[in-house]
């Protein structure tokens, strides 16, 4: 029993560190992307670059974004809760629902509560106000993470891959459609990541002492693939954006096709990579939060 209590204590510390780290990353991203000229310029370059090849991807992008609505979110939440209840996990059903609701409410509160200063970088969109975090991206990511929590361990890895892919596609789609800047999508993933860690703490508190935690359920290989792949994609995105900094004296509309494509493709890679990292952190922790036997 003492060993079990110690393991739960370290898991709680890990979840608190995750929540604080992702909250700090959100704050740093917000300050850099919204409150600095370079950050706003890079975001605008990526958003301007979305016109490259836009005619070819308009249809799939519209299909992805139009599938997200209040009705679809409620339906997905109901299905996720039903899966948890079918497994006899009432606390899990409640926690997964709170994760989805909490992440989406937080995103809307931040979007309308945070200010976007006019630094003269993007005058065409300044009257739209703050757009960080992305609501559509939060919907996709929160549903994906909640689904991984409630799925049985035998199909959890498949759910993580599909969920991460779907949420990453949704984030890139908001950029491709011109609805959101890259920082908006990444910020949405971080909001979901914080709520996933908080939800994990709730599950840990409600977990019985006799719960069977098996290290074989840690899904380390899949988490490694998502985490390492995600980090490589983020680094590739940062390299592309760093290459653009020498051109920051040029307005985005005056840039040639090559730097615009670098900004767009690099940002898309960063968006997808950020979701991969968030999902990897969830996947490597979930076996301790939703053990094989509840008690």
PDB file of C-alpha atoms in Angstrom, residues 40-220:
ATOM      1  CA  UNK A  40       2.941  39.258 -35.305  1.00  0.00           C
ATOM      2  CA  UNK A  41       4.949  39.483 -38.522  1.00  0.00           C
ATOM      3  CA  UNK A  42       5.734  35.746 -38.600  1.00  0.00           C
ATOM      4  CA  UNK A  43       2.100  34.872 -37.914  1.00  0.00           C
ATOM      5  CA  UNK A  44       0.982  37.183 -40.704  1.00  0.00           C
ATOM      6  CA  UNK A  45       3.516  35.743 -43.163  1.00  0.00           C
ATOM      7  CA  UNK A  46       2.189  32.249 -42.496  1.00  0.00           C
ATOM      8  CA  UNK A  47      -1.397  33.436 -42.831  1.00  0.00           C
ATOM      9  CA  UNK A  48      -0.564  35.226 -46.095  1.00  0.00           C
ATOM     10  CA  UNK A  49       1.170  32.117 -47.410  1.00  0.00           C
ATOM     11  CA  UNK A  50      -2.012  30.076 -47.124  1.00  0.00           C
ATOM     12  CA  UNK A  51      -3.052  31.331 -50.561  1.00  0.00           C
ATOM     13  CA  UNK A  52      -0.396  29.107 -52.163  1.00  0.00           C
ATOM     14  CA  UNK A  53      -2.259  26.125 -53.577  1.00  0.00           C
ATOM     15  CA  UNK A  54      -5.429  27.135 -51.737  1.00  0.00           C
ATOM     16  CA  UNK A  55      -7.675  26.153 -54.653  1.00  0.00           C
ATOM     17  CA  UNK A  56      -6.543  22.538 -54.317  1.00  0.00           C
ATOM     18  CA  UNK A  57      -7.292  22.181 -50.624  1.00  0.00           C
ATOM     19  CA  UNK A  58     -10.386  24.352 -50.238  1.00  0.00           C
ATOM     20  CA  UNK A  59     -12.783  21.399 -50.331  1.00  0.00           C
ATOM     21  CA  UNK A  60     -11.117  19.144 -47.699  1.00  0.00           C
ATOM     22  CA  UNK A  61     -10.412  22.155 -45.460  1.00  0.00           C
ATOM     23  CA  UNK A  62     -14.054  23.237 -45.594  1.00  0.00           C
ATOM     24  CA  UNK A  63     -15.160  19.672 -44.881  1.00  0.00           C
ATOM     25  CA  UNK A  64     -12.988  19.447 -41.781  1.00  0.00           C
ATOM     26  CA  UNK A  65     -14.016  22.823 -40.372  1.00  0.00           C
ATOM     27  CA  UNK A  66     -17.709  22.554 -41.210  1.00  0.00           C
ATOM     28  CA  UNK A  67     -17.896  19.252 -39.330  1.00  0.00           C
ATOM     29  CA  UNK A  68     -17.212  21.142 -36.098  1.00  0.00           C
ATOM     30  CA  UNK A  69     -20.257  22.722 -34.497  1.00  0.00           C
ATOM     31  CA  UNK A  70     -21.946  22.941 -31.129  1.00  0.00           C
ATOM     32  CA  UNK A  71     -24.155  19.993 -32.082  1.00  0.00           C
ATOM     33  CA  UNK A  72     -21.209  17.838 -33.166  1.00  0.00           C
ATOM     34  CA  UNK A  73     -19.315  18.751 -29.985  1.00  0.00           C
ATOM     35  CA  UNK A  74     -22.272  17.749 -27.823  1.00  0.00           C
ATOM     36  CA  UNK A  75     -22.659  14.509 -29.763  1.00  0.00           C
ATOM     37  CA  UNK A  76     -18.952  13.673 -29.424  1.00  0.00           C
ATOM     38  CA  UNK A  77     -19.027  14.458 -25.701  1.00  0.00           C
ATOM     39  CA  UNK A  78     -22.063  12.203 -25.259  1.00  0.00           C
ATOM     40  CA  UNK A  79     -20.368   9.337 -27.119  1.00  0.00           C
ATOM     41  CA  UNK A  80     -17.180   9.707 -25.060  1.00  0.00           C
ATOM     42  CA  UNK A  81     -19.173   9.718 -21.820  1.00  0.00           C
ATOM     43  CA  UNK A  82     -21.120   6.672 -22.991  1.00  0.00           C
ATOM     44  CA  UNK A  83     -17.915   4.722 -23.696  1.00  0.00           C
ATOM     45  CA  UNK A  84     -16.650   5.437 -20.178  1.00  0.00           C
ATOM     46  CA  UNK A  85     -19.973   4.445 -18.606  1.00  0.00           C
ATOM     47  CA  UNK A  86     -20.071   1.214 -20.623  1.00  0.00           C
ATOM     48  CA  UNK A  87     -16.711   0.395 -19.039  1.00  0.00           C
ATOM     49  CA  UNK A  88     -18.169   1.065 -15.607  1.00  0.00           C
ATOM     50  CA  UNK A  89     -16.047   4.191 -15.086  1.00  0.00           C
ATOM     51  CA  UNK A  90     -18.340   6.913 -13.782  1.00  0.00           C
ATOM     52  CA  UNK A  91     -15.501   9.166 -12.589  1.00  0.00           C
ATOM     53  CA  UNK A  92     -13.843   8.816 -15.989  1.00  0.00           C
ATOM     54  CA  UNK A  93     -17.038   9.817 -17.796  1.00  0.00           C
ATOM     55  CA  UNK A  94     -17.381  12.917 -15.620  1.00  0.00           C
ATOM     56  CA  UNK A  95     -13.700  13.844 -15.950  1.00  0.00           C
ATOM     57  CA  UNK A  96     -13.669  13.446 -19.744  1.00  0.00           C
ATOM     58  CA  UNK A  97     -16.747  15.642 -19.990  1.00  0.00           C
ATOM     59  CA  UNK A  98     -15.206  18.267 -17.707  1.00  0.00           C
ATOM     60  CA  UNK A  99     -12.030  18.224 -19.815  1.00  0.00           C
ATOM     61  CA  UNK A 100     -13.957  18.991 -23.002  1.00  0.00           C
ATOM     62  CA  UNK A 101     -16.180  21.620 -21.407  1.00  0.00           C
ATOM     63  CA  UNK A 102     -13.369  23.219 -19.408  1.00  0.00           C
ATOM     64  CA  UNK A 103     -10.975  23.475 -22.359  1.00  0.00           C
ATOM     65  CA  UNK A 104     -13.575  24.997 -24.671  1.00  0.00           C
ATOM     66  CA  UNK A 105     -14.911  27.451 -22.092  1.00  0.00           C
ATOM     67  CA  UNK A 106     -11.345  28.481 -21.246  1.00  0.00           C
ATOM     68  CA  UNK A 107     -10.547  29.075 -24.902  1.00  0.00           C
ATOM     69  CA  UNK A 108     -13.584  31.288 -25.390  1.00  0.00           C
ATOM     70  CA  UNK A 109     -12.827  33.228 -22.206  1.00  0.00           C
ATOM     71  CA  UNK A 110      -9.205  33.787 -23.279  1.00  0.00           C
ATOM     72  CA  UNK A 111     -10.177  34.733 -26.809  1.00  0.00           C
ATOM     73  CA  UNK A 112     -12.486  37.493 -25.605  1.00  0.00           C
ATOM     74  CA  UNK A 113     -10.462  38.432 -22.532  1.00  0.00           C
ATOM     75  CA  UNK A 114      -7.004  38.817 -24.064  1.00  0.00           C
ATOM     76  CA  UNK A 115      -6.086  41.930 -26.027  1.00  0.00           C
ATOM     77  CA  UNK A 116      -4.199  42.090 -29.324  1.00  0.00           C
ATOM     78  CA  UNK A 117      -2.232  45.330 -29.655  1.00  0.00           C
ATOM     79  CA  UNK A 118      -2.038  47.047 -33.033  1.00  0.00           C
ATOM     80  CA  UNK A 119       1.648  47.036 -33.946  1.00  0.00           C
ATOM     81  CA  UNK A 120       0.977  47.983 -37.574  1.00  0.00           C
ATOM     82  CA  UNK A 121       1.813  44.508 -38.863  1.00  0.00           C
ATOM     83  CA  UNK A 122      -1.577  43.256 -40.042  1.00  0.00           C
ATOM     84  CA  UNK A 123      -3.884  46.244 -40.558  1.00  0.00           C
ATOM     85  CA  UNK A 124      -6.392  44.216 -42.586  1.00  0.00           C
ATOM     86  CA  UNK A 125      -7.303  42.015 -39.618  1.00  0.00           C
ATOM     87  CA  UNK A 126      -6.720  44.298 -36.659  1.00  0.00           C
ATOM     88  CA  UNK A 127     -10.415  45.101 -36.324  1.00  0.00           C
ATOM     89  CA  UNK A 128     -11.180  41.400 -35.891  1.00  0.00           C
ATOM     90  CA  UNK A 129      -9.530  41.605 -32.476  1.00  0.00           C
ATOM     91  CA  UNK A 130      -7.817  38.782 -30.648  1.00  0.00           C
ATOM     92  CA  UNK A 131      -8.101  35.310 -32.168  1.00  0.00           C
ATOM     93  CA  UNK A 132      -5.917  33.321 -29.743  1.00  0.00           C
ATOM     94  CA  UNK A 133      -6.628  30.474 -28.939  1.00  0.00           C
ATOM     95  CA  UNK A 134      -8.497  28.850 -31.837  1.00  0.00           C
ATOM     96  CA  UNK A 135     -11.949  27.586 -30.900  1.00  0.00           C
ATOM     97  CA  UNK A 136     -12.186  25.005 -33.699  1.00  0.00           C
ATOM     98  CA  UNK A 137      -8.767  23.600 -32.828  1.00  0.00           C
ATOM     99  CA  UNK A 138      -9.714  23.372 -29.163  1.00  0.00           C
ATOM    100  CA  UNK A 139     -12.852  21.412 -30.063  1.00  0.00           C
ATOM    101  CA  UNK A 140     -10.876  18.880 -32.100  1.00  0.00           C
ATOM    102  CA  UNK A 141      -8.017  18.509 -29.606  1.00  0.00           C
ATOM    103  CA  UNK A 142     -10.222  18.238 -26.507  1.00  0.00           C
ATOM    104  CA  UNK A 143     -12.371  15.536 -28.105  1.00  0.00           C
ATOM    105  CA  UNK A 144      -9.258  13.653 -29.273  1.00  0.00           C
ATOM    106  CA  UNK A 145      -7.623  13.700 -25.831  1.00  0.00           C
ATOM    107  CA  UNK A 146     -10.843  12.807 -24.003  1.00  0.00           C
ATOM    108  CA  UNK A 147     -11.361   9.884 -26.377  1.00  0.00           C
ATOM    109  CA  UNK A 148      -7.887   8.516 -25.592  1.00  0.00           C
ATOM    110  CA  UNK A 149      -8.701   8.670 -21.883  1.00  0.00           C
ATOM    111  CA  UNK A 150     -11.893   6.612 -22.181  1.00  0.00           C
ATOM    112  CA  UNK A 151     -10.793   4.043 -24.770  1.00  0.00           C
ATOM    113  CA  UNK A 152      -9.754   0.559 -23.560  1.00  0.00           C
ATOM    114  CA  UNK A 153      -6.014  -0.025 -23.536  1.00  0.00           C
ATOM    115  CA  UNK A 154      -6.223  -2.437 -26.512  1.00  0.00           C
ATOM    116  CA  UNK A 155      -7.336   0.324 -28.902  1.00  0.00           C
ATOM    117  CA  UNK A 156      -5.848   3.323 -27.097  1.00  0.00           C
ATOM    118  CA  UNK A 157      -2.800   3.651 -29.349  1.00  0.00           C
ATOM    119  CA  UNK A 158      -4.920   3.629 -32.504  1.00  0.00           C
ATOM    120  CA  UNK A 159      -7.165   6.244 -30.919  1.00  0.00           C
ATOM    121  CA  UNK A 160      -4.132   8.382 -30.052  1.00  0.00           C
ATOM    122  CA  UNK A 161      -2.777   8.282 -33.606  1.00  0.00           C
ATOM    123  CA  UNK A 162      -6.157   9.018 -35.176  1.00  0.00           C
ATOM    124  CA  UNK A 163      -7.022  11.673 -32.600  1.00  0.00           C
ATOM    125  CA  UNK A 164      -3.669  13.447 -32.928  1.00  0.00           C
ATOM    126  CA  UNK A 165      -3.956  13.352 -36.713  1.00  0.00           C
ATOM    127  CA  UNK A 166      -7.486  14.731 -36.640  1.00  0.00           C
ATOM    128  CA  UNK A 167      -6.655  17.517 -34.190  1.00  0.00           C
ATOM    129  CA  UNK A 168      -3.491  18.424 -36.133  1.00  0.00           C
ATOM    130  CA  UNK A 169      -5.470  18.518 -39.387  1.00  0.00           C
ATOM    131  CA  UNK A 170      -8.053  20.785 -37.749  1.00  0.00           C
ATOM    132  CA  UNK A 171      -5.346  23.177 -36.560  1.00  0.00           C
ATOM    133  CA  UNK A 172      -3.691  23.333 -39.986  1.00  0.00           C
ATOM    134  CA  UNK A 173      -7.121  23.702 -41.621  1.00  0.00           C
ATOM    135  CA  UNK A 174      -7.847  26.862 -39.629  1.00  0.00           C
ATOM    136  CA  UNK A 175      -4.599  28.300 -41.019  1.00  0.00           C
ATOM    137  CA  UNK A 176      -5.318  27.101 -44.564  1.00  0.00           C
ATOM    138  CA  UNK A 177      -8.789  28.640 -44.485  1.00  0.00           C
ATOM    139  CA  UNK A 178      -7.402  31.952 -43.218  1.00  0.00           C
ATOM    140  CA  UNK A 179      -9.450  31.720 -40.020  1.00  0.00           C
ATOM    141  CA  UNK A 180      -6.566  31.597 -37.551  1.00  0.00           C
ATOM    142  CA  UNK A 181      -2.883  32.317 -37.178  1.00  0.00           C
ATOM    143  CA  UNK A 182      -0.460  29.466 -36.325  1.00  0.00           C
ATOM    144  CA  UNK A 183      -0.049  30.670 -32.737  1.00  0.00           C
ATOM    145  CA  UNK A 184      -3.827  30.404 -32.254  1.00  0.00           C
ATOM    146  CA  UNK A 185      -3.787  26.671 -33.012  1.00  0.00           C
ATOM    147  CA  UNK A 186      -0.732  25.906 -30.873  1.00  0.00           C
ATOM    148  CA  UNK A 187      -2.241  27.891 -27.995  1.00  0.00           C
ATOM    149  CA  UNK A 188      -5.399  25.781 -28.267  1.00  0.00           C
ATOM    150  CA  UNK A 189      -3.366  22.577 -27.886  1.00  0.00           C
ATOM    151  CA  UNK A 190      -1.707  23.973 -24.776  1.00  0.00           C
ATOM    152  CA  UNK A 191      -5.086  24.851 -23.245  1.00  0.00           C
ATOM    153  CA  UNK A 192      -6.222  21.274 -23.828  1.00  0.00           C
ATOM    154  CA  UNK A 193      -2.937  19.965 -22.430  1.00  0.00           C
ATOM    155  CA  UNK A 194      -3.406  21.915 -19.206  1.00  0.00           C
ATOM    156  CA  UNK A 195      -6.946  20.594 -18.828  1.00  0.00           C
ATOM    157  CA  UNK A 196      -5.764  17.050 -19.545  1.00  0.00           C
ATOM    158  CA  UNK A 197      -3.270  17.329 -16.671  1.00  0.00           C
ATOM    159  CA  UNK A 198      -5.937  18.764 -14.357  1.00  0.00           C
ATOM    160  CA  UNK A 199      -8.312  15.984 -15.384  1.00  0.00           C
ATOM    161  CA  UNK A 200      -5.574  13.485 -14.615  1.00  0.00           C
ATOM    162  CA  UNK A 201      -5.315  14.852 -11.082  1.00  0.00           C
ATOM    163  CA  UNK A 202      -9.070  14.371 -10.655  1.00  0.00           C
ATOM    164  CA  UNK A 203      -8.807  10.773 -11.851  1.00  0.00           C
ATOM    165  CA  UNK A 204      -5.893  10.179  -9.499  1.00  0.00           C
ATOM    166  CA  UNK A 205      -7.874  11.466  -6.505  1.00  0.00           C
ATOM    167  CA  UNK A 206     -10.884   9.275  -7.329  1.00  0.00           C
ATOM    168  CA  UNK A 207      -8.731   6.202  -8.010  1.00  0.00           C
ATOM    169  CA  UNK A 208      -8.934   3.380  -5.487  1.00  0.00           C
ATOM    170  CA  UNK A 209      -5.847   2.072  -3.752  1.00  0.00           C
ATOM    171  CA  UNK A 210      -6.349  -1.427  -5.193  1.00  0.00           C
ATOM    172  CA  UNK A 211      -6.216  -0.177  -8.759  1.00  0.00           C
ATOM    173  CA  UNK A 212      -3.898  -2.304 -10.887  1.00  0.00           C
ATOM    174  CA  UNK A 213      -1.340  -0.183 -12.741  1.00  0.00           C
ATOM    175  CA  UNK A 214       0.622  -2.210 -15.299  1.00  0.00           C
ATOM    176  CA  UNK A 215       3.750  -0.676 -16.830  1.00  0.00           C
ATOM    177  CA  UNK A 216       3.037  -2.687 -19.997  1.00  0.00           C
ATOM    178  CA  UNK A 217       0.140  -0.320 -20.633  1.00  0.00           C
ATOM    179  CA  UNK A 218       2.425   2.736 -20.801  1.00  0.00           C
ATOM    180  CA  UNK A 219       2.484   2.674 -24.628  1.00  0.00           C
ATOM    181  CA  UNK A 220       6.035   3.998 -24.581  1.00  0.00           C
TER     182      UNK A 220
END
